[in-house]
Amino acid sequence: MLLRRLRQVMAEPAPAQARLDRIVVLIASNMVSEVCSLYVMRADQTLELYATEGLNREAVHLTTMRTGEGLVGLIAQNAEPLALSDAQTHPAFSYRPETGEEVYHGFLGVPVLRAGNTLGVLVVQNRAHRVYAEEEVEALQTTSMVLAELIASGELQALGQPGTQPAARGPLFVKGSALADGLGLGYVVLHEPRVVIRDIIAGDVEAELVRLDDALGAVRTSIDEMLERGDIAHGGEHREVLETFRMFAHDPGWLRRMRDAVRTGITAEAAVERVQSDSRARLMRATDPYLRERLHDLDDLANRLLHRLVGRDLVAPRAELPDNAIIVARMLGPAALLDYDRARLRGLVLEEGGETSHIAIVARALNIPVVSEVEGATSLVESGDAIIVDGGAGEIQIRPPADVENAYAVKARLRARRQAQYRLLRDVPAVTRDGVEIALQLNAGLLVDLPHLEETGAAGVGLFRTELQFMIAERMPSAKDQQALYASVFDAAGDRPITFRSLDIGGDKLLPYMPRVEEENPALGWRAIRIALDRPALLRVQARALLRAASGRHLRIMFPMVATTAEFEQAKHLVDGELNWLRNNGGPLPAKLSLGAMVEVPSLLFEMDEIAHAADFLSVGSNDLMQFLFATDRGNKLVADRFDPLSRAPLRALRSVVERAGARDVPVTVCGEMAGRPLEAMTLIGIGIRSLSMSAASVGPVKAMILALDAGALADLIRTEISRSGSPQSLRAALSEFAAREGVPV
Ligand code: PEP
Ligand code: MG
């Protein structure tokens, strides 16, 4: 009855405050309490009294509490109900004279939750030392769902002051981590759309219990079927995840809580949502990563149940994608990203996904700005919310106010103008002021990368990461699939050279369909050329696909993670074997074959003469080389920025590579991220590197730097700085000063 009355009041055409005032009266009388108050969570994370029956009305919109302060703040912080027979003796009680609450003892407060976020706190109080029963706590929690809906609708925004409006629908600035550069303005599209529950109030409780049981039964069966079918990889679901699902789906406690919620008078879907919101609120506060991981499983399961109850498919039809779509997802695989219409995508926000994750690589290839590590992103937004993704700064603006939006729009226009200037440089040769020619090449790995060759005017592909095809596939690409991709790459590149890197898997690059090997130190483990030499069939198949695809063209292959010249020679032997096989069996052969080694394991630095003798070319993978030189995990934020690649030790190492390879006329390229950052690229040129390979977005800025550079003057400076001793170890300041003095844009 109460729920129905509340819905009626909410639907009345009266002003929001008047309706709130009536709602608290209704709740107070229904709970037989003298007081009912609603506190709303504001954007500044304080709770403001929005309505009260029983306390002093003058205090409305005046009384505020910080999260964690007073009983109300405590409830918000813990996201759990609190029932006390004498509130005033509780250590957290904080007396506010303006409210006149000194005469009340019995106290019950519940968080107003939505998708696990605390939108406010609802409190009832009594003069008597009343002990609220478990059913009453349940009832008030159910009531709070209706209020959550009201707050989330945005209707209360008008009652707050700018800056301290309700957090639920207000502007929100969130810092995450920068995954792919760029600026995107658009509207939220939830990758896994939340089911919007329209019917909260149950018509017939018994019927709702049956619906709940039926839906849960169906979800359990579908999980069992998926496990039995065994084609786990098909939906991107791993067995482990499904096993966990199955465990949760059979958890009696979970079912009991949902059934109890239905018995308070709500529909089956509202009960699923309520129980999930409670679990979310609690698990989000857990510090144990294992528990937090379980939250995702529970979320997925609840989502499946909700879809089953409201009878909709899990995946939204792609046709619904609006223009200027910004995808918000917990996690997203590269294949799922490629499913979206690129022309409408403006950005991506993820709760999880590291710097070197596959999604980052694909998003950069597609030039889509990405911010990741945004905690709770999917529950902070609703579909259709305005949102800005600043991939360079690693920040997002949710529902930005007009001035913020304007500022970003200006920034986006400036960016576009700069991009236009870089496009003008497309056909200008990359030659320094003093006539040193630099080969600017692209890093690529997907067909979608190749149009960038034409757009940027790059000289070729310096690093083609063949593992990407393997990483985004659901099953191991066949020899035919591989050959088809390589042939398309050759066709797309035309006369420009392409350097294919043989499979660089293992470490952080796992294939969903390959058994996972438990390793203590995966970066130092079974990966790249080590796998290739231990499982030669993999490399053989790939080499044959490459040799065939090249058909009359120049084929360049390089091997990743080469630690010794002997490893290179073994790999070369395998490729030569395939070449001979093709020669003997007839079939198209490449016009020329060049084999190179990546320099990314420090041991190779001390075998430079041998490797330069054996290989046709070298390519420095500075990402890994720096990781191993400094012994700092490239994916670990705690240490990733600890050492500067522009300090003496790595620069001396790189210079010796240039010198030793140069002595044998073996060309050296740098293809790690360093090569794409103007100041770093400038430095590499200063120590003698003449070929750089980078992402498409870097070509313009690096070329602009080259055109303004006097490479001779820079080489002199570096020669002096690099051989000095004492601090600072890093040449960064000296190099930046040089660039500023010479007017080199870095
Ligand atoms: C590198 O290590 O610098 C490199 C180019 O390879 P990846 O980033 O793919 O390991
Ligand atoms: Mg590498």
mmCIF file of N, CA and C and ligand atoms in Angstrom, residues 356 361 443 463 465 467 501 504 509 527 598 600 620-625 634 671-673, ligand 1:
data_model
loop_
_atom_site.group_PDB
_atom_site.id
_atom_site.type_symbol
_atom_site.label_atom_id
_atom_site.label_comp_id
_atom_site.label_asym_id
_atom_site.label_seq_id
_atom_site.Cartn_x
_atom_site.Cartn_y
_atom_site.Cartn_z
ATOM 1 N N THR A 356 49.221 -1.842 -21.306
ATOM 2 C CA THR A 356 49.685 -2.676 -22.409
ATOM 3 C C THR A 356 48.624 -3.690 -22.830
ATOM 4 N N ILE A 361 45.906 -1.402 -27.329
ATOM 5 C CA ILE A 361 46.603 -1.454 -28.618
ATOM 6 C C ILE A 361 45.602 -1.248 -29.766
ATOM 7 N N ASN A 443 53.882 1.562 -36.449
ATOM 8 C CA ASN A 443 53.630 0.304 -35.767
ATOM 9 C C ASN A 443 52.189 -0.077 -36.091
ATOM 10 N N LEU A 463 57.000 -2.149 -37.526
ATOM 11 C CA LEU A 463 56.673 -3.250 -36.614
ATOM 12 C C LEU A 463 55.239 -3.667 -36.880
ATOM 13 N N ARG A 465 52.726 -6.212 -35.535
ATOM 14 C CA ARG A 465 52.582 -7.154 -34.413
ATOM 15 C C ARG A 465 51.627 -8.276 -34.821
ATOM 16 N N GLU A 467 50.840 -10.918 -33.496
ATOM 17 C CA GLU A 467 50.066 -11.587 -32.436
ATOM 18 C C GLU A 467 48.666 -11.007 -32.284
ATOM 19 N N ARG A 501 56.701 -8.989 -37.328
ATOM 20 C CA ARG A 501 57.328 -9.609 -36.153
ATOM 21 C C ARG A 501 56.668 -10.961 -35.930
ATOM 22 N N ASP A 504 54.595 -12.743 -30.875
ATOM 23 C CA ASP A 504 55.139 -12.328 -29.583
ATOM 24 C C ASP A 504 54.067 -12.575 -28.531
ATOM 25 N N LYS A 509 50.628 -11.238 -22.971
ATOM 26 C CA LYS A 509 49.823 -11.444 -24.178
ATOM 27 C C LYS A 509 49.343 -12.888 -24.237
ATOM 28 N N ARG A 527 57.782 -17.068 -23.342
ATOM 29 C CA ARG A 527 57.130 -16.117 -24.241
ATOM 30 C C ARG A 527 57.938 -15.949 -25.528
ATOM 31 N N MET A 598 64.972 -8.481 -32.630
ATOM 32 C CA MET A 598 64.621 -7.352 -31.783
ATOM 33 C C MET A 598 65.632 -7.289 -30.654
ATOM 34 N N GLU A 600 65.762 -6.350 -27.219
ATOM 35 C CA GLU A 600 64.943 -5.973 -26.076
ATOM 36 C C GLU A 600 65.289 -6.759 -24.821
ATOM 37 N N VAL A 620 65.076 -2.096 -32.015
ATOM 38 C CA VAL A 620 65.122 -1.994 -30.555
ATOM 39 C C VAL A 620 63.696 -1.887 -30.015
ATOM 40 N N GLY A 621 63.301 -2.879 -29.209
ATOM 41 C CA GLY A 621 62.008 -2.810 -28.521
ATOM 42 C C GLY A 621 62.253 -2.126 -27.194
ATOM 43 N N SER A 622 62.168 -0.805 -27.218
ATOM 44 C CA SER A 622 62.589 -0.069 -26.021
ATOM 45 C C SER A 622 61.641 -0.312 -24.842
ATOM 46 N N ASN A 623 60.389 -0.693 -25.114
ATOM 47 C CA ASN A 623 59.466 -0.951 -23.997
ATOM 48 C C ASN A 623 60.020 -2.064 -23.118
ATOM 49 N N ASP A 624 60.375 -3.166 -23.770
ATOM 50 C CA ASP A 624 60.910 -4.282 -23.000
ATOM 51 C C ASP A 624 62.345 -4.021 -22.572
ATOM 52 N N LEU A 625 63.129 -3.411 -23.457
ATOM 53 C CA LEU A 625 64.532 -3.188 -23.098
ATOM 54 C C LEU A 625 64.633 -2.358 -21.809
ATOM 55 N N ARG A 634 56.923 -3.115 -16.734
ATOM 56 C CA ARG A 634 56.383 -2.018 -17.552
ATOM 57 C C ARG A 634 54.900 -1.790 -17.298
ATOM 58 N N CYS A 671 61.492 0.738 -32.217
ATOM 59 C CA CYS A 671 60.058 0.604 -32.440
ATOM 60 C C CYS A 671 59.245 0.600 -31.147
ATOM 61 N N GLY A 672 59.863 0.877 -30.003
ATOM 62 C CA GLY A 672 59.100 0.987 -28.753
ATOM 63 C C GLY A 672 58.414 2.342 -28.665
ATOM 64 N N GLU A 673 57.646 2.536 -27.601
ATOM 65 C CA GLU A 673 56.884 3.778 -27.438
ATOM 66 C C GLU A 673 57.770 5.021 -27.469
HETATM 67 C C1 PEP B 1 58.875 -3.233 -27.247
HETATM 68 O O1 PEP B 1 59.060 -4.076 -26.373
HETATM 69 O O2 PEP B 1 59.367 -2.084 -27.209
HETATM 70 C C2 PEP B 1 58.049 -3.542 -28.423
HETATM 71 C C3 PEP B 1 58.029 -2.750 -29.463
HETATM 72 O O3 PEP B 1 57.286 -4.646 -28.374
HETATM 73 P P1 PEP B 1 55.998 -4.824 -27.480
HETATM 74 O O4 PEP B 1 55.606 -3.481 -26.930
HETATM 75 O O5 PEP B 1 54.954 -5.412 -28.370
HETATM 76 O O6 PEP B 1 56.484 -5.754 -26.426
#
